[in-house]
Amino acid sequence: MRKNLLISLLLGVLIALAAWPVYVFVNVAINYFSGEASVIDLWVQEPKRNLIQSFVEGYKASAIIAVCLGVVAAADYLIFASNRLLGYIAGITVPAFCIGLAFIYHVNPIQVMLGFALTGVLLWVLYKLVDIGFRLRRTA
Amino acid sequence: MHRLRLYCLMLALLAASVAKADQAVLIGGGYNINGSQGQIELNVRWVQDVLKRSGLPVVTFFTDGNDPAPDVHFQQIETSSDTDNPIEELSQKLEPVARLFDNHQSNLTRYRDHAVPDVKGSTQSDKLKPALLELLDSAPEDPTLIVYNGHGKQSESTPDKVTMELWNDTQMTASELHSILDNSKAPTRFVFTQCYSGGFHRLAYENPESGLELSSSQRCGFTAESAYRLAEGCSASIDSDDYRDYTTYFFAALSGYDRHGEILPVDTDNNRDGKISLREAHLYTLENAHSTDLSRSTSEDYLNTWQPWYLKWAAGKSGLPNNEYARLFRNLADRHDIVLNENPAKNIRAKIQTYQSTMYDLYEKMHRLDESLKSIKHELMEKATTKWPALVSPYTANFQTMIASGEMLAVAQWLKEEPMYKNLVELQMEEQNSINAMLNAERDITQMQKLLEFRKLAKLKKQLYEYGTSQHIKDYERLVSCEDQPLALTK
């Protein structure tokens, strides 16, 4: 139980730290493939420091949301991951929470849904990697 | 008694209208003679004329003020038939020597005192700053329009540190002008056309360095570029057909006539209210200027500054809302044959790549031309210096003796008859053509960047009304209403 608590804590911190960079990465990728990459234009047209500053600003401003997401991931791990059957769907609350954020923060959530959903999926993959990693270590 | 009251009232009304007269401050010229191109002078003269015709009293500051020393350089047109002028005759004769040992363009460069009428003083910063302060102090309630035509320098830190490069290699930053303007409570509008001019939009904010709070007095303006890009213009050519700078389009839209006096083919009064506002002129310029300028207004700068962190990075849908920027996008896209299918941004980026590869090819070509030119020049120079050894060391007694004896003309004649000289001229012309082609490709790229910028602005404007606070929306509308006024406010 104590070990699970420690892993969930680690997972929570990891998800919280990765949330903003993953969100940025996913959205820039979508923008790039759709051609609407105004952020990439800024990278070319303005000093790099402006965009880096904006990224850092976003990191700080989103910290509270990222912490909530970390808590959700940690709680999810404690609830689902210890159970063999529920273990398969462990981490599902992470993309669900991300999709929920689109509804909370955006006037037109459908327009930004793809970015939030993909961020959730990528964070879920990260969650699963940690989860599977610890499971393998346990069985070894 | 009633009549007396009526007279008093009329007098008071008259006094109020006199107290609130418009004034235009026109600042222009380069930072020294080599940076003071003929184009700037012609622009200032033309703008001064447009402002005067609109009924505005214009206070002009230009380079060294009324000092008769030369302060402008310009390029003599090659086909000039001014053979009565000894310098033109000599210049034509010496062209081969200039092409080989120096630069053909320098051979055509001439220097003179400016011909701008009614100049109040110099733009040298220690003279201009007190003069501006005095102007604003003498009429603190008068709306002012500031127009600057000259050069600017980029800021290494915040945008408010961009500069106007003034006479005698002096400067004034946007921040310094901000503190000068703080002496006036009246509306101030500005048109800045220099490189990196976008930094001057910070004049409209309370804190010039950062923040979104607007200054208590109304300020707004238009700049040829952002705080991070070079502007088009600053050519020494006096052939105004070449000019594609912001001034050329903006003031033509305001006056209804281009700089040759020809009427514009379109009506720039979009809302048909009988007055052409600065904003209408700006939107006309955005749509019609085929230049390297990615111009912007303060309200557009505000939209970009306002965009919150959670919207800046979010990937949105590709559809556009219905506003003026979306209309500009559609018109310009149509003009450049951009297919407006589901994903026009992708088509625009594909076009940018095509233009970029054209530029790369031209760059490679110029590199090859440069190598060939070097080799031809080397051979010709060797031949010439074998015949006339004094050519090796200019600024020496031998060289001076050679010039005084008129032998330089013999060198020019000999060069003209050399078979390799013809190749040299052809290569130099080809090089010039490549430079022009590169500039055109750059202009084409800017048109595509403009399209992307219009898409961004169209979405930003919609976002402001969806996500912005009532204060943000109020501030934005205040800027738009400031921009949407004609040249003369009190007429």
Short mmCIF file of N, CA and C in Angstrom, two decimals, chain B residues 21-125:
data_model
loop_
_atom_site.label_atom_id
_atom_site.label_comp_id
_atom_site.label_asym_id
_atom_site.label_seq_id
_atom_site.Cartn_x
_atom_site.Cartn_y
_atom_site.Cartn_z
N ALA B 21 -7.60 72.91 -31.77
CA ALA B 21 -7.26 72.77 -33.19
C ALA B 21 -6.30 71.60 -33.35
N ASP B 22 -6.38 70.97 -34.52
CA ASP B 22 -5.46 69.87 -34.81
C ASP B 22 -4.08 70.42 -35.13
N GLN B 23 -3.08 69.59 -34.96
CA GLN B 23 -1.78 69.94 -35.50
C GLN B 23 -1.09 68.65 -35.95
N ALA B 24 -0.28 68.79 -36.99
CA ALA B 24 0.48 67.64 -37.46
C ALA B 24 1.96 67.93 -37.28
N VAL B 25 2.67 66.94 -36.74
CA VAL B 25 4.11 67.08 -36.60
C VAL B 25 4.75 66.07 -37.55
N LEU B 26 5.50 66.59 -38.49
CA LEU B 26 6.13 65.74 -39.51
C LEU B 26 7.63 65.70 -39.26
N ILE B 27 8.13 64.51 -38.97
CA ILE B 27 9.56 64.35 -38.68
C ILE B 27 10.15 63.47 -39.78
N GLY B 28 11.26 63.91 -40.36
CA GLY B 28 11.80 63.10 -41.44
C GLY B 28 13.28 63.27 -41.67
N GLY B 29 13.80 62.37 -42.50
CA GLY B 29 15.21 62.43 -42.88
C GLY B 29 16.03 61.32 -42.27
N GLY B 30 17.25 61.22 -42.74
CA GLY B 30 18.13 60.15 -42.25
C GLY B 30 18.93 60.57 -41.05
N TYR B 31 19.82 59.69 -40.62
CA TYR B 31 20.65 59.95 -39.43
C TYR B 31 21.98 60.62 -39.78
N ASN B 32 22.39 60.49 -41.05
CA ASN B 32 23.52 61.26 -41.59
C ASN B 32 23.37 61.28 -43.10
N ILE B 33 24.27 61.94 -43.79
CA ILE B 33 24.02 62.11 -45.23
C ILE B 33 23.93 60.78 -45.97
N ASN B 34 24.71 59.80 -45.53
CA ASN B 34 24.67 58.51 -46.23
C ASN B 34 23.41 57.72 -45.90
N GLY B 35 22.77 58.09 -44.82
CA GLY B 35 21.52 57.42 -44.46
C GLY B 35 20.32 58.29 -44.75
N SER B 36 20.52 59.34 -45.52
CA SER B 36 19.44 60.27 -45.82
C SER B 36 19.10 60.19 -47.31
N GLN B 37 18.27 59.19 -47.64
CA GLN B 37 17.97 58.90 -49.04
C GLN B 37 16.95 59.88 -49.63
N GLY B 38 17.06 60.03 -50.94
CA GLY B 38 16.14 60.92 -51.65
C GLY B 38 14.68 60.50 -51.48
N GLN B 39 14.45 59.21 -51.34
CA GLN B 39 13.07 58.73 -51.19
C GLN B 39 12.41 59.32 -49.94
N ILE B 40 13.20 59.41 -48.86
CA ILE B 40 12.65 59.95 -47.61
C ILE B 40 12.24 61.41 -47.83
N GLU B 41 13.13 62.16 -48.49
CA GLU B 41 12.84 63.57 -48.73
C GLU B 41 11.57 63.73 -49.58
N LEU B 42 11.49 62.93 -50.65
CA LEU B 42 10.30 63.02 -51.52
C LEU B 42 9.04 62.63 -50.75
N ASN B 43 9.16 61.60 -49.91
CA ASN B 43 8.01 61.20 -49.09
C ASN B 43 7.56 62.32 -48.17
N VAL B 44 8.53 62.95 -47.51
CA VAL B 44 8.19 64.02 -46.56
C VAL B 44 7.51 65.18 -47.28
N ARG B 45 8.04 65.53 -48.45
CA ARG B 45 7.44 66.64 -49.21
C ARG B 45 6.01 66.31 -49.61
N TRP B 46 5.83 65.06 -50.04
CA TRP B 46 4.49 64.65 -50.49
C TRP B 46 3.50 64.59 -49.30
N VAL B 47 3.96 63.98 -48.20
CA VAL B 47 3.10 63.88 -47.01
C VAL B 47 2.74 65.27 -46.50
N GLN B 48 3.74 66.16 -46.49
CA GLN B 48 3.50 67.53 -46.04
C GLN B 48 2.40 68.18 -46.89
N ASP B 49 2.46 67.92 -48.18
CA ASP B 49 1.47 68.47 -49.09
C ASP B 49 0.07 67.89 -48.81
N VAL B 50 0.01 66.57 -48.61
CA VAL B 50 -1.28 65.91 -48.32
C VAL B 50 -1.87 66.46 -47.02
N LEU B 51 -1.01 66.61 -46.00
CA LEU B 51 -1.48 67.11 -44.70
C LEU B 51 -1.99 68.54 -44.82
N LYS B 52 -1.23 69.36 -45.55
CA LYS B 52 -1.64 70.76 -45.70
C LYS B 52 -2.96 70.85 -46.45
N ARG B 53 -3.10 70.03 -47.49
CA ARG B 53 -4.33 70.07 -48.29
C ARG B 53 -5.54 69.64 -47.47
N SER B 54 -5.30 68.83 -46.43
CA SER B 54 -6.43 68.40 -45.60
C SER B 54 -6.76 69.45 -44.53
N GLY B 55 -6.01 70.54 -44.53
CA GLY B 55 -6.30 71.66 -43.64
C GLY B 55 -5.55 71.63 -42.33
N LEU B 56 -4.59 70.73 -42.22
CA LEU B 56 -3.84 70.63 -40.96
C LEU B 56 -2.63 71.56 -40.97
N PRO B 57 -2.42 72.33 -39.89
CA PRO B 57 -1.15 73.07 -39.81
C PRO B 57 -0.02 72.06 -39.55
N VAL B 58 1.02 72.13 -40.35
CA VAL B 58 2.08 71.12 -40.25
C VAL B 58 3.37 71.73 -39.72
N VAL B 59 3.92 71.13 -38.67
CA VAL B 59 5.22 71.55 -38.15
C VAL B 59 6.21 70.49 -38.60
N THR B 60 7.20 70.90 -39.40
CA THR B 60 8.11 69.92 -40.00
C THR B 60 9.52 70.00 -39.41
N PHE B 61 10.05 68.85 -39.09
CA PHE B 61 11.45 68.75 -38.66
C PHE B 61 12.13 67.84 -39.67
N PHE B 62 13.26 68.32 -40.23
CA PHE B 62 13.92 67.50 -41.25
C PHE B 62 15.44 67.58 -41.09
N THR B 63 16.08 66.45 -41.03
CA THR B 63 17.55 66.30 -40.90
C THR B 63 18.22 67.43 -40.11
N ASP B 64 19.02 68.30 -40.82
CA ASP B 64 19.77 69.34 -40.11
C ASP B 64 19.00 70.65 -40.02
N GLY B 65 17.69 70.59 -40.27
CA GLY B 65 16.90 71.82 -40.20
C GLY B 65 17.16 72.71 -41.39
N ASN B 66 17.50 73.97 -41.10
CA ASN B 66 17.71 74.91 -42.21
C ASN B 66 19.18 75.16 -42.53
N ASP B 67 20.06 74.29 -42.07
CA ASP B 67 21.49 74.39 -42.39
C ASP B 67 21.65 74.11 -43.89
N PRO B 68 22.33 75.00 -44.62
CA PRO B 68 22.43 74.79 -46.07
C PRO B 68 23.38 73.67 -46.51
N ALA B 69 24.06 73.05 -45.56
CA ALA B 69 25.00 71.98 -45.92
C ALA B 69 24.23 70.79 -46.51
N PRO B 70 24.90 70.00 -47.39
CA PRO B 70 24.20 68.85 -47.99
C PRO B 70 23.73 67.87 -46.90
N ASP B 71 22.49 67.42 -47.01
CA ASP B 71 21.97 66.47 -46.02
C ASP B 71 21.10 65.37 -46.66
N VAL B 72 21.13 65.35 -48.00
CA VAL B 72 20.35 64.31 -48.70
C VAL B 72 21.22 63.75 -49.82
N HIS B 73 21.16 62.43 -50.01
CA HIS B 73 21.81 61.88 -51.20
C HIS B 73 20.77 61.20 -52.07
N PHE B 74 21.01 61.22 -53.33
CA PHE B 74 20.06 60.59 -54.25
C PHE B 74 20.80 59.99 -55.43
N GLN B 75 20.10 59.15 -56.14
CA GLN B 75 20.71 58.44 -57.26
C GLN B 75 20.29 59.12 -58.55
N GLN B 76 21.28 59.55 -59.32
CA GLN B 76 20.95 60.17 -60.59
C GLN B 76 20.40 59.11 -61.54
N ILE B 77 19.33 59.43 -62.23
CA ILE B 77 18.77 58.46 -63.18
C ILE B 77 19.75 58.29 -64.34
N GLU B 78 20.03 57.01 -64.70
CA GLU B 78 21.07 56.71 -65.69
C GLU B 78 20.85 57.37 -67.05
N THR B 79 19.57 57.45 -67.41
CA THR B 79 19.27 57.97 -68.75
C THR B 79 19.23 59.50 -68.77
N SER B 80 19.73 60.08 -67.67
CA SER B 80 19.68 61.54 -67.56
C SER B 80 20.36 62.20 -68.77
N SER B 81 19.65 63.15 -69.35
CA SER B 81 20.21 63.82 -70.53
C SER B 81 20.81 65.17 -70.16
N ASP B 82 21.10 65.29 -68.86
CA ASP B 82 21.61 66.56 -68.33
C ASP B 82 23.10 66.70 -68.66
N THR B 83 23.43 66.76 -69.94
CA THR B 83 24.85 66.79 -70.32
C THR B 83 25.47 68.18 -70.14
N ASP B 84 24.60 69.19 -69.89
CA ASP B 84 25.12 70.54 -69.64
C ASP B 84 25.83 70.59 -68.29
N ASN B 85 25.37 69.70 -67.40
CA ASN B 85 25.95 69.66 -66.07
C ASN B 85 27.29 68.92 -66.14
N PRO B 86 28.41 69.63 -65.79
CA PRO B 86 29.73 68.98 -65.97
C PRO B 86 29.87 67.67 -65.19
N ILE B 87 29.26 67.60 -63.97
CA ILE B 87 29.43 66.37 -63.18
C ILE B 87 28.73 65.17 -63.86
N GLU B 88 27.59 65.45 -64.50
CA GLU B 88 26.88 64.36 -65.18
C GLU B 88 27.68 63.87 -66.38
N GLU B 89 28.28 64.82 -67.08
CA GLU B 89 29.08 64.47 -68.25
C GLU B 89 30.29 63.64 -67.83
N LEU B 90 30.96 64.11 -66.78
CA LEU B 90 32.13 63.41 -66.28
C LEU B 90 31.75 62.02 -65.76
N SER B 91 30.62 61.97 -65.07
CA SER B 91 30.17 60.71 -64.50
C SER B 91 29.93 59.67 -65.60
N GLN B 92 29.33 60.13 -66.71
CA GLN B 92 29.09 59.21 -67.83
C GLN B 92 30.40 58.72 -68.43
N LYS B 93 31.36 59.65 -68.53
CA LYS B 93 32.66 59.28 -69.13
C LYS B 93 33.43 58.31 -68.24
N LEU B 94 33.29 58.53 -66.94
CA LEU B 94 34.07 57.70 -66.00
C LEU B 94 33.38 56.39 -65.61
N GLU B 95 32.23 56.16 -66.18
CA GLU B 95 31.45 54.97 -65.80
C GLU B 95 32.27 53.66 -65.83
N PRO B 96 33.08 53.42 -66.90
CA PRO B 96 33.85 52.16 -66.91
C PRO B 96 34.79 52.03 -65.71
N VAL B 97 35.45 53.14 -65.33
CA VAL B 97 36.39 53.09 -64.20
C VAL B 97 35.61 52.80 -62.91
N ALA B 98 34.47 53.45 -62.76
CA ALA B 98 33.65 53.23 -61.55
C ALA B 98 33.18 51.78 -61.49
N ARG B 99 32.76 51.25 -62.62
CA ARG B 99 32.27 49.87 -62.64
C ARG B 99 33.38 48.88 -62.24
N LEU B 100 34.63 49.20 -62.65
CA LEU B 100 35.72 48.27 -62.35
C LEU B 100 36.28 48.46 -60.94
N PHE B 101 36.57 49.69 -60.57
CA PHE B 101 37.28 49.91 -59.30
C PHE B 101 36.36 50.22 -58.13
N ASP B 102 35.17 50.70 -58.42
CA ASP B 102 34.28 51.05 -57.31
C ASP B 102 32.91 50.43 -57.57
N ASN B 103 31.92 51.27 -57.62
CA ASN B 103 30.57 50.80 -57.74
C ASN B 103 29.82 51.73 -58.68
N HIS B 104 29.11 51.12 -59.60
CA HIS B 104 28.39 51.93 -60.59
C HIS B 104 27.37 52.85 -59.90
N GLN B 105 26.75 52.32 -58.85
CA GLN B 105 25.73 53.11 -58.14
C GLN B 105 26.36 54.33 -57.46
N SER B 106 27.56 54.14 -56.87
CA SER B 106 28.20 55.28 -56.20
C SER B 106 28.53 56.38 -57.21
N ASN B 107 28.83 55.98 -58.45
CA ASN B 107 29.14 56.95 -59.49
C ASN B 107 27.93 57.83 -59.81
N LEU B 108 26.74 57.28 -59.55
CA LEU B 108 25.52 58.03 -59.85
C LEU B 108 24.98 58.79 -58.64
N THR B 109 25.62 58.59 -57.48
CA THR B 109 25.13 59.23 -56.25
C THR B 109 25.49 60.72 -56.23
N ARG B 110 24.50 61.51 -55.84
CA ARG B 110 24.73 62.96 -55.73
C ARG B 110 24.30 63.43 -54.35
N TYR B 111 24.86 64.54 -53.89
CA TYR B 111 24.55 65.09 -52.56
C TYR B 111 24.05 66.52 -52.70
N ARG B 112 23.11 66.87 -51.88
CA ARG B 112 22.63 68.27 -51.91
C ARG B 112 21.88 68.59 -50.62
N ASP B 113 21.54 69.88 -50.47
CA ASP B 113 20.73 70.29 -49.33
C ASP B 113 19.28 69.90 -49.64
N HIS B 114 18.52 69.64 -48.61
CA HIS B 114 17.14 69.20 -48.85
C HIS B 114 16.28 70.32 -49.43
N ALA B 115 15.17 69.91 -50.03
CA ALA B 115 14.27 70.90 -50.63
C ALA B 115 12.90 70.85 -49.96
N VAL B 116 12.88 70.47 -48.67
CA VAL B 116 11.59 70.42 -47.96
C VAL B 116 11.23 71.84 -47.51
N PRO B 117 10.06 72.32 -47.88
CA PRO B 117 9.70 73.69 -47.47
C PRO B 117 9.25 73.78 -46.01
N ASP B 118 9.28 74.95 -45.45
CA ASP B 118 8.76 75.26 -44.10
C ASP B 118 9.31 74.36 -43.00
N VAL B 119 10.61 74.15 -43.00
CA VAL B 119 11.19 73.30 -41.95
C VAL B 119 11.42 74.13 -40.70
N LYS B 120 10.89 73.62 -39.58
CA LYS B 120 11.00 74.38 -38.33
C LYS B 120 12.35 74.15 -37.66
N GLY B 121 12.87 72.92 -37.77
CA GLY B 121 14.14 72.67 -37.11
C GLY B 121 14.72 71.32 -37.45
N SER B 122 15.83 71.03 -36.78
CA SER B 122 16.55 69.78 -37.03
C SER B 122 15.91 68.63 -36.25
N THR B 123 16.16 67.41 -36.73
CA THR B 123 15.64 66.24 -36.01
C THR B 123 16.64 65.73 -34.98
N GLN B 124 17.80 66.37 -34.90
CA GLN B 124 18.80 65.93 -33.92
C GLN B 124 18.13 65.83 -32.55
N SER B 125 18.31 64.69 -31.91
CA SER B 125 17.47 64.39 -30.74
C SER B 125 17.48 65.46 -29.65
#
